mmCIF file of C-alpha atoms and ligand atoms in Angstrom:
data_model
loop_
_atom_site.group_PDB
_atom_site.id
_atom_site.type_symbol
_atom_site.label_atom_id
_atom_site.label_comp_id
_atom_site.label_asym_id
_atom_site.label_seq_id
_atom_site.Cartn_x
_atom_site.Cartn_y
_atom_site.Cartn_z
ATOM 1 C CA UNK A 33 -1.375 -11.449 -5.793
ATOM 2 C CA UNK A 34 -3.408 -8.674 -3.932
ATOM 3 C CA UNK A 35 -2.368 -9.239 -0.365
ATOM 4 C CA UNK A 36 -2.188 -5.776 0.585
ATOM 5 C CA UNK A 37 -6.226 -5.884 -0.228
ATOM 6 C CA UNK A 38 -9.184 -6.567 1.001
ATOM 7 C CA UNK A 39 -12.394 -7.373 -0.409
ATOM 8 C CA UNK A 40 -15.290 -5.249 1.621
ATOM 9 C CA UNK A 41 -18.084 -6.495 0.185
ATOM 10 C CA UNK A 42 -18.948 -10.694 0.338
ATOM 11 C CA UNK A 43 -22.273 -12.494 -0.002
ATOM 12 C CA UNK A 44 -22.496 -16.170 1.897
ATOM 13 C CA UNK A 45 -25.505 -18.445 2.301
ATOM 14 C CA UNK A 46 -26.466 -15.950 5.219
ATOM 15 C CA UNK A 47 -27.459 -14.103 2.163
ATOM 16 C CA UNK A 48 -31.112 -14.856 0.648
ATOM 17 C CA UNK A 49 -29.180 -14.821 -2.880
ATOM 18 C CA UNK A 50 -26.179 -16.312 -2.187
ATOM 19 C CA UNK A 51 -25.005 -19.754 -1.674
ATOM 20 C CA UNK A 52 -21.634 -19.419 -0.661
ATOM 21 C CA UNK A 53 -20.297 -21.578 2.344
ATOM 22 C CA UNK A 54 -17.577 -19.877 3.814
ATOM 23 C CA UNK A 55 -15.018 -22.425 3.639
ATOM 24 C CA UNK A 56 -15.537 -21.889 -0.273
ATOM 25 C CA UNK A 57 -14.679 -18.311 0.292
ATOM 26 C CA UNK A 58 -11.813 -19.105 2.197
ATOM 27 C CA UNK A 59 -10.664 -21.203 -0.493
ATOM 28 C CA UNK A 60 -11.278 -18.680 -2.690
ATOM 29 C CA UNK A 61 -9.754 -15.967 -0.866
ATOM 30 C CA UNK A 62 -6.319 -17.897 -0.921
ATOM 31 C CA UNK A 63 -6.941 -18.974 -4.667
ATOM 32 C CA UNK A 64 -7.153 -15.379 -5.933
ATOM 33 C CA UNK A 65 -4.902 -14.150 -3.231
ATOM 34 C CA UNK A 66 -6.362 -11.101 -1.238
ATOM 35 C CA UNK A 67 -5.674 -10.583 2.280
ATOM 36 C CA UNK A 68 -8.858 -11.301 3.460
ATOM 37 C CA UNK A 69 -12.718 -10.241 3.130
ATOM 38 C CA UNK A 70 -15.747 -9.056 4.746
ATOM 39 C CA UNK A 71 -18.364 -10.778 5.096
ATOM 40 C CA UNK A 72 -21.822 -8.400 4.166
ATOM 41 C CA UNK A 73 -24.553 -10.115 3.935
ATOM 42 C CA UNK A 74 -27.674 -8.838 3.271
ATOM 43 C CA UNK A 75 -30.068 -7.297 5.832
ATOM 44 C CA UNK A 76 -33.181 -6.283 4.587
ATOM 45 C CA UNK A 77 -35.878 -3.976 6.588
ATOM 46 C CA UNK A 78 -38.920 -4.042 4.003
ATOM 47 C CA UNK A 79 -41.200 -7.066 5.246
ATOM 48 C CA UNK A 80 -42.357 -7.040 1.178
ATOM 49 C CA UNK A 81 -38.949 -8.286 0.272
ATOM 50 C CA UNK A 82 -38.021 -11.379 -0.518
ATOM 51 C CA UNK A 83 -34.885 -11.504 1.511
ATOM 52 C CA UNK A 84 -36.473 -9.934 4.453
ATOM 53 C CA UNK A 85 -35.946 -11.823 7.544
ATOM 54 C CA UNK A 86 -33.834 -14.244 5.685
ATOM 55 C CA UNK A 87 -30.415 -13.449 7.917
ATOM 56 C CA UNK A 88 -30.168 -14.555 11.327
ATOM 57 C CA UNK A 89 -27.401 -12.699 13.310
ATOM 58 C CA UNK A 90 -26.825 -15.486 15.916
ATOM 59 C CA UNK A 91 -25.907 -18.087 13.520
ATOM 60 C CA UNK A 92 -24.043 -15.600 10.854
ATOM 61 C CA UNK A 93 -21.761 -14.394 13.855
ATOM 62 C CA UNK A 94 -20.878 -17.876 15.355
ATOM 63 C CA UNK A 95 -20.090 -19.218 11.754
ATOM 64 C CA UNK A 96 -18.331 -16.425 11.145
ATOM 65 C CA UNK A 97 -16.289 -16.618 14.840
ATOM 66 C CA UNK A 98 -15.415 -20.379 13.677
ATOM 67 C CA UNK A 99 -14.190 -20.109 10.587
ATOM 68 C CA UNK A 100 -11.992 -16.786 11.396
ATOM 69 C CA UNK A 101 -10.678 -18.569 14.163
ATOM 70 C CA UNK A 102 -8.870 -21.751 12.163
ATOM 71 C CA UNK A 103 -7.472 -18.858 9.063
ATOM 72 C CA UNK A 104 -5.021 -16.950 10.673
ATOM 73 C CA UNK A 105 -3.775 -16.674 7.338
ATOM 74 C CA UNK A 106 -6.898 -14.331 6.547
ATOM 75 C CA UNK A 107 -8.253 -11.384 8.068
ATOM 76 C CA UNK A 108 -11.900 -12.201 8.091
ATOM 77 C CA UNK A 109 -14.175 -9.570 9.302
ATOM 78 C CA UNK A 110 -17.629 -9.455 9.970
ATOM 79 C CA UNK A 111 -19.804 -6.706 8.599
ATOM 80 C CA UNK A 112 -23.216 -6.255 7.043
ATOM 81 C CA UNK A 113 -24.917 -4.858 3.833
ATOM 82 C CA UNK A 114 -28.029 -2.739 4.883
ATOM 83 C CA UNK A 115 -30.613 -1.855 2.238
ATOM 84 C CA UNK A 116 -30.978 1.512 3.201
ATOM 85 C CA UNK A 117 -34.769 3.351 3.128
ATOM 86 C CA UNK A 118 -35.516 6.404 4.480
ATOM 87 C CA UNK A 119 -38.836 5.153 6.198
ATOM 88 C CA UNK A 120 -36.983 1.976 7.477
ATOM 89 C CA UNK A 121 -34.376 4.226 9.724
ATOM 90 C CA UNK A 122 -35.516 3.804 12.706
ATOM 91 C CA UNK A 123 -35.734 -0.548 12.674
ATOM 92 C CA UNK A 124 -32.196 0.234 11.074
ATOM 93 C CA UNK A 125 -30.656 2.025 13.686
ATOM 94 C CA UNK A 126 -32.325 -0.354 16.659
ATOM 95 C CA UNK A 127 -30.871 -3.289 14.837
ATOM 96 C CA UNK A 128 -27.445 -2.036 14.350
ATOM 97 C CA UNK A 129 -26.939 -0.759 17.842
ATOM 98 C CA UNK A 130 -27.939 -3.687 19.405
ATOM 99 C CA UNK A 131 -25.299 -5.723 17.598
ATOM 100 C CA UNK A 132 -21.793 -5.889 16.735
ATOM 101 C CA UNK A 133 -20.734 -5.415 13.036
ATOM 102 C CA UNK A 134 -16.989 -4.688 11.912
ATOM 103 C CA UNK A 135 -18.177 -2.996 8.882
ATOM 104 C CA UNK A 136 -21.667 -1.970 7.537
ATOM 105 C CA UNK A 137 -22.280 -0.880 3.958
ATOM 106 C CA UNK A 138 -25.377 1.147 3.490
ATOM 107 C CA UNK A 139 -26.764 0.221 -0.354
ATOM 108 C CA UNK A 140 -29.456 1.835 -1.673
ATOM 109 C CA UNK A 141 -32.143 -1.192 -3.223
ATOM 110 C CA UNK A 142 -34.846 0.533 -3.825
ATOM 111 C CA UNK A 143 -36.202 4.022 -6.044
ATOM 112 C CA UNK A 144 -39.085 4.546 -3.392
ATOM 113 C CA UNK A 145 -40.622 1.271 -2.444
ATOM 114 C CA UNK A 146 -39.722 -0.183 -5.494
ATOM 115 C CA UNK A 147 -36.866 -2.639 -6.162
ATOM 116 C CA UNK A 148 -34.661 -0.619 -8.672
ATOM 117 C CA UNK A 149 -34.607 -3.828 -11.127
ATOM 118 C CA UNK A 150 -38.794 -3.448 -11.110
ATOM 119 C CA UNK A 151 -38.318 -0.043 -11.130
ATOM 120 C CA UNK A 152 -35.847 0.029 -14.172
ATOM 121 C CA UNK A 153 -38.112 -2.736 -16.379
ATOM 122 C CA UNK A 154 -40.870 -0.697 -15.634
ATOM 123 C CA UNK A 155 -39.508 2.964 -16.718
ATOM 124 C CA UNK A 156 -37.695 1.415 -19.487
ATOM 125 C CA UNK A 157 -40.823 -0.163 -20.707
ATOM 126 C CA UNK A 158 -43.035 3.073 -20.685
ATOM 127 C CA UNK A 159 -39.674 5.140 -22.234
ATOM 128 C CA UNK A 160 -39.532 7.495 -19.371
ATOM 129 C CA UNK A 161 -35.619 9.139 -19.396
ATOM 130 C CA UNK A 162 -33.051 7.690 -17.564
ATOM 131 C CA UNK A 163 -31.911 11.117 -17.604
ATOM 132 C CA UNK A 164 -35.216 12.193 -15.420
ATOM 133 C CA UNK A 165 -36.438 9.612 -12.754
ATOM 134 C CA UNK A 166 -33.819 8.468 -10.821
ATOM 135 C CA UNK A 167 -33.266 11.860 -8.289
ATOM 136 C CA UNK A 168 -35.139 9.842 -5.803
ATOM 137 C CA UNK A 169 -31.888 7.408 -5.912
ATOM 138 C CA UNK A 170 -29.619 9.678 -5.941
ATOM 139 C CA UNK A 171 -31.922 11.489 -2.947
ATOM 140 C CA UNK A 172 -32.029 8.127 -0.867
ATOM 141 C CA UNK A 173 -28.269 7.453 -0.647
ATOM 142 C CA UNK A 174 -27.893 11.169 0.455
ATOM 143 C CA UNK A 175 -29.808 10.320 3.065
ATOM 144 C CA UNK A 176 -28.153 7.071 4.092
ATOM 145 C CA UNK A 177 -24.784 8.878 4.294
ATOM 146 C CA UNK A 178 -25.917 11.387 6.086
ATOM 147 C CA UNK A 179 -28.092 8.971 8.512
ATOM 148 C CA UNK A 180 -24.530 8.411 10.159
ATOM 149 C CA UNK A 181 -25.386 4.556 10.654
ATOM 150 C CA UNK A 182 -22.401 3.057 7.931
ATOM 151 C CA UNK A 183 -18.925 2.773 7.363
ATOM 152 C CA UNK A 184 -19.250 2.982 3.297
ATOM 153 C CA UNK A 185 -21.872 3.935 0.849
ATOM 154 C CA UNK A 186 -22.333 0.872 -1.385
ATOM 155 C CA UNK A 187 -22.514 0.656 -5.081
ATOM 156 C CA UNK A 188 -23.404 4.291 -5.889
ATOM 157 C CA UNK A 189 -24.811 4.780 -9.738
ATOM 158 C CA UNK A 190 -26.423 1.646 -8.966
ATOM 159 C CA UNK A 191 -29.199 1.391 -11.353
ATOM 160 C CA UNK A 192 -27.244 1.508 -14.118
ATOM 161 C CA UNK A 193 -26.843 -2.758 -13.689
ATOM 162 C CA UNK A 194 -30.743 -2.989 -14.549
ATOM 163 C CA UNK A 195 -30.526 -1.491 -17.708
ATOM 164 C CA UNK A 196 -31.073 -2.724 -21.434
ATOM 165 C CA UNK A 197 -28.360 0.103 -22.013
ATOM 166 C CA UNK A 198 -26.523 -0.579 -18.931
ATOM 167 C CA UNK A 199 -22.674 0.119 -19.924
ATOM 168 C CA UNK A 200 -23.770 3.086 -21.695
ATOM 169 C CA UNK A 201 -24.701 4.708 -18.654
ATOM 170 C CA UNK A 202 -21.220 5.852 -17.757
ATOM 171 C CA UNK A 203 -19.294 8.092 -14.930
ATOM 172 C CA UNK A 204 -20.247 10.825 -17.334
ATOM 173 C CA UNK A 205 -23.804 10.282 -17.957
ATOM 174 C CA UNK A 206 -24.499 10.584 -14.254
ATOM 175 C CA UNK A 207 -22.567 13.414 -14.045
ATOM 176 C CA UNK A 208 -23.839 14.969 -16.233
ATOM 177 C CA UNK A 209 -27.959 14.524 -15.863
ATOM 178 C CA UNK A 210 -27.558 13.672 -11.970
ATOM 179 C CA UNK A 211 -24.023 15.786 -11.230
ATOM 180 C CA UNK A 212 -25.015 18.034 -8.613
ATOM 181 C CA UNK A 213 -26.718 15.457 -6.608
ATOM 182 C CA UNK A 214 -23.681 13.105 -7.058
ATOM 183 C CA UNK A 215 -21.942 16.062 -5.474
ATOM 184 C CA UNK A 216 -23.589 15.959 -2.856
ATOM 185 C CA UNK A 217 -23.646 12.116 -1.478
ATOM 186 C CA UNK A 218 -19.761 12.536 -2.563
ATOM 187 C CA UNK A 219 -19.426 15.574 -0.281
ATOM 188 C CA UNK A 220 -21.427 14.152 2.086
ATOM 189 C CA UNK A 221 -19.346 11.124 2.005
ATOM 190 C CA UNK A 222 -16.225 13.106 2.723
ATOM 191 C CA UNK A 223 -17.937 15.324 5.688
ATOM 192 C CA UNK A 224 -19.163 12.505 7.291
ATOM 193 C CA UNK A 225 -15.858 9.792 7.074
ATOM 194 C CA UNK A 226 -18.209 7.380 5.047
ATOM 195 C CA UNK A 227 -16.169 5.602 2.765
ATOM 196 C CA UNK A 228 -16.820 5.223 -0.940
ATOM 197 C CA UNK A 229 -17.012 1.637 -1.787
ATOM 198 C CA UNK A 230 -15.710 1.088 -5.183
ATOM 199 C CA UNK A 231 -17.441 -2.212 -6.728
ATOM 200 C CA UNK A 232 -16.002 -4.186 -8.980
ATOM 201 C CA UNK A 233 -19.431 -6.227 -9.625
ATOM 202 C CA UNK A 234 -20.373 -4.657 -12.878
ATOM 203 C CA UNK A 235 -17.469 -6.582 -14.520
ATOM 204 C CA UNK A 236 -18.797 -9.690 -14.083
ATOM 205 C CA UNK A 237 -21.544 -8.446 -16.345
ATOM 206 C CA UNK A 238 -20.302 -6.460 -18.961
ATOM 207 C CA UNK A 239 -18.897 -2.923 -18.049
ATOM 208 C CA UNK A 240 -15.997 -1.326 -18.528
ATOM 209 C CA UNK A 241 -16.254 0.940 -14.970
ATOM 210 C CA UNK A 242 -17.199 -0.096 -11.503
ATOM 211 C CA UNK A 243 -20.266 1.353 -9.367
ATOM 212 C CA UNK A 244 -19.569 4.127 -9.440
ATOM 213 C CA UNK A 245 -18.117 5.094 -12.737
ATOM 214 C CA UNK A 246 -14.860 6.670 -13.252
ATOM 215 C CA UNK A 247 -16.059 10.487 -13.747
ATOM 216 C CA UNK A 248 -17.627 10.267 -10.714
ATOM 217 C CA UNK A 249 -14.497 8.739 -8.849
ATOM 218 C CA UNK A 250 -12.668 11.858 -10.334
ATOM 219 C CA UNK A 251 -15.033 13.834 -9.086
ATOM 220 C CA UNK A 252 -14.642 12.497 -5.395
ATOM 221 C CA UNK A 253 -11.152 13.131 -6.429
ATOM 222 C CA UNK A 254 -11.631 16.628 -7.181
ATOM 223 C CA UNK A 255 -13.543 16.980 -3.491
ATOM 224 C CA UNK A 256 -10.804 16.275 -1.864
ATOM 225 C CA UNK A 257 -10.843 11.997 -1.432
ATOM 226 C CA UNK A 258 -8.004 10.461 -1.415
ATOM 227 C CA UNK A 259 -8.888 6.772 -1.112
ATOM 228 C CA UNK A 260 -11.665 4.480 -1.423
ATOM 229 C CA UNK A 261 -12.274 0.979 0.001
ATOM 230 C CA UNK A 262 -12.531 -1.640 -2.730
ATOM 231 C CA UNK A 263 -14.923 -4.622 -2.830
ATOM 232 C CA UNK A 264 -16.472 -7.315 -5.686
ATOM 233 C CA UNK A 265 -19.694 -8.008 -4.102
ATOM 234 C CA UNK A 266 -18.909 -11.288 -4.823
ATOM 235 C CA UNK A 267 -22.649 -13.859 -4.638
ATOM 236 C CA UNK A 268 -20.273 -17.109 -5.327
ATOM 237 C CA UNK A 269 -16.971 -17.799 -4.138
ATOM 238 C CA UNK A 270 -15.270 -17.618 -7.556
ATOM 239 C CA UNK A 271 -16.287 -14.123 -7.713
ATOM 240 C CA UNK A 272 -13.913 -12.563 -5.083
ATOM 241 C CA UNK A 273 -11.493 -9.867 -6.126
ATOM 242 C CA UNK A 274 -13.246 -9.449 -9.955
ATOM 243 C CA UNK A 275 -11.249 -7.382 -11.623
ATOM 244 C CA UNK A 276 -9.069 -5.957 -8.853
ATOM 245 C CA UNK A 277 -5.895 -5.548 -11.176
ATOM 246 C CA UNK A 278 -7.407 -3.530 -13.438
ATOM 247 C CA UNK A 279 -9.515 -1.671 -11.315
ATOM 248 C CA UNK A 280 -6.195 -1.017 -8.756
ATOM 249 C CA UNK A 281 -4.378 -0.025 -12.065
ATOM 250 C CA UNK A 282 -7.260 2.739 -12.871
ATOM 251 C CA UNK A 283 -7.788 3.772 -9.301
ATOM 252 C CA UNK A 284 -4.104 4.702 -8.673
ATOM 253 C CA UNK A 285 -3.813 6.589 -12.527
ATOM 254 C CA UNK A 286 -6.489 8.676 -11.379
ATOM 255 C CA UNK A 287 -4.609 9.958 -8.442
ATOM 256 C CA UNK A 288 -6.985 7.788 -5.900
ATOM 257 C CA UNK A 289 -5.791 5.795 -3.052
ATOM 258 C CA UNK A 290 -6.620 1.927 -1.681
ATOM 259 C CA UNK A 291 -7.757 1.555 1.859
ATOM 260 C CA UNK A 292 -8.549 -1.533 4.017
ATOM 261 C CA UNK A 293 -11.628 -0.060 6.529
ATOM 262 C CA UNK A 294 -11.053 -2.996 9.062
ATOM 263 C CA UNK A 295 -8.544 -3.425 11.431
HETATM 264 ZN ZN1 ZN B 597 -26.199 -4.209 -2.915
HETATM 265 ZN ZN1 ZN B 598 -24.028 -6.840 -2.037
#
């Protein structure tokens, strides 16, 4: 059904919170019928997080060399979601050039040190605005596009999953508390060639708009983009391709193009 696609951003068991073998994504690949996916797992930098040292290159890459190798039928790709910090660039940049990714989304985890889901309880629990603390997110993927180490900028207006209020907080409340610094990463993503992921996760649970919402995808619009790279961030096989006939639908009456980022 969505041949001509991809799907940029898939967890496996290589990920600390997924369980996915990849025959079951294979399966699920054909099921739901996209041309093929890239593998991200997670890499994580902070030694205080729980997934930290939790994927092991070696054995991703050779499971990933296998299966690729018996589904011609697929274009399987190899790639990597980084959890981007600003104090963790240097480890980042070591690790990346010493190894051989197709495709590496940079995602911004954290507001500071803190894991944005802590970080959301916690603000939510003490009322602090929405509309007021998160700059420093908005700051830190900034900085990860314009670090120059990734393909795509994952999951922008992010934090938005981790609250009581969470579909609320559309394209248009970003914009408008957070707009200028939106501008920004989206300019940045443009001057740079880092392409936007659009992620079709946030249907799984609830919302109406992927990460990131639909003003700010007319906004990238606006800058000058003219296509984005589309992904579910799927954690279990069955969650491949969420959404992608709706979201295709939306993306192409908004004037915005679908590319696949791997050759
Ligand atoms: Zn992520
Ligand atoms: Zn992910």
């Amino acid at each position: 059904m969505y041949e001509a696609f991809l799907d940029h951003h898939v967890h496996s068991h290589h990920s600390f919170d997924s369980e996915s073998l990849l025959e079951e994504l294979v399966e699920s690949a054909r099921r739901v019928g996209v041309g093929g996916f890239v593998l991200t797992d997670h890499v994580e930098f902070d030694p205080s997080e729980i997934g930290f040292g939790y994927f092991q290159y070696d054995k991703a890459r050779a499971e990933w060399d296998e299966i690729q190798s018996i589904t011609p039928d697929l274009k399987i790709r190899f790639g990597a979601e980084i959890s981007h910090q600003k104090e963790r660039v240097d480890a980042i940049r070591d690790y990346l050039r010493s190894r051989r990714f197709h495709y590496v989304i940079g995602s911004v985890h954290h507001v500071g040190r803190e894991e944005i889901s802590d970080f959301m309880a916690r603000v939510e629990e003490r009322k602090v605005p929405i509309e007021e603390c998160l700059g420093p997110y908005f700051d830190a993927c900034l900085d990860a596009v314009k670090s120059n180490l990734y393909d795509a900028m994952g999951h922008l207006d992010f934090p938005k999953r981790y609250s009581r209020k969470g579909p609320k907080y559309t394209g248009d409340f970003w914009m408008k508390h957070y707009g200028k610094k939106i501008k920004e990463v989206v300019t940045a993503c443009l001057d740079m060639g880092v392409h936007l992921e659009v992620n079709t996760a946030t249907f799984r649970v609830g919302f109406t708009e992927p990460y990131p919402g639909w003003a700010i995808l007319d906004l990238y619009r606006q800058l000058g983009g003219r296509q984005v790279i589309l992904s579910s961030d799927a954690h279990r096989p069955e969650d491949l391709a969420t959404a992608y006939g709706a979201v295709i639908r939306e993306l192409s009456r908004r004037g915005l193009g679908i590319r696949n980022a791997v050759a």
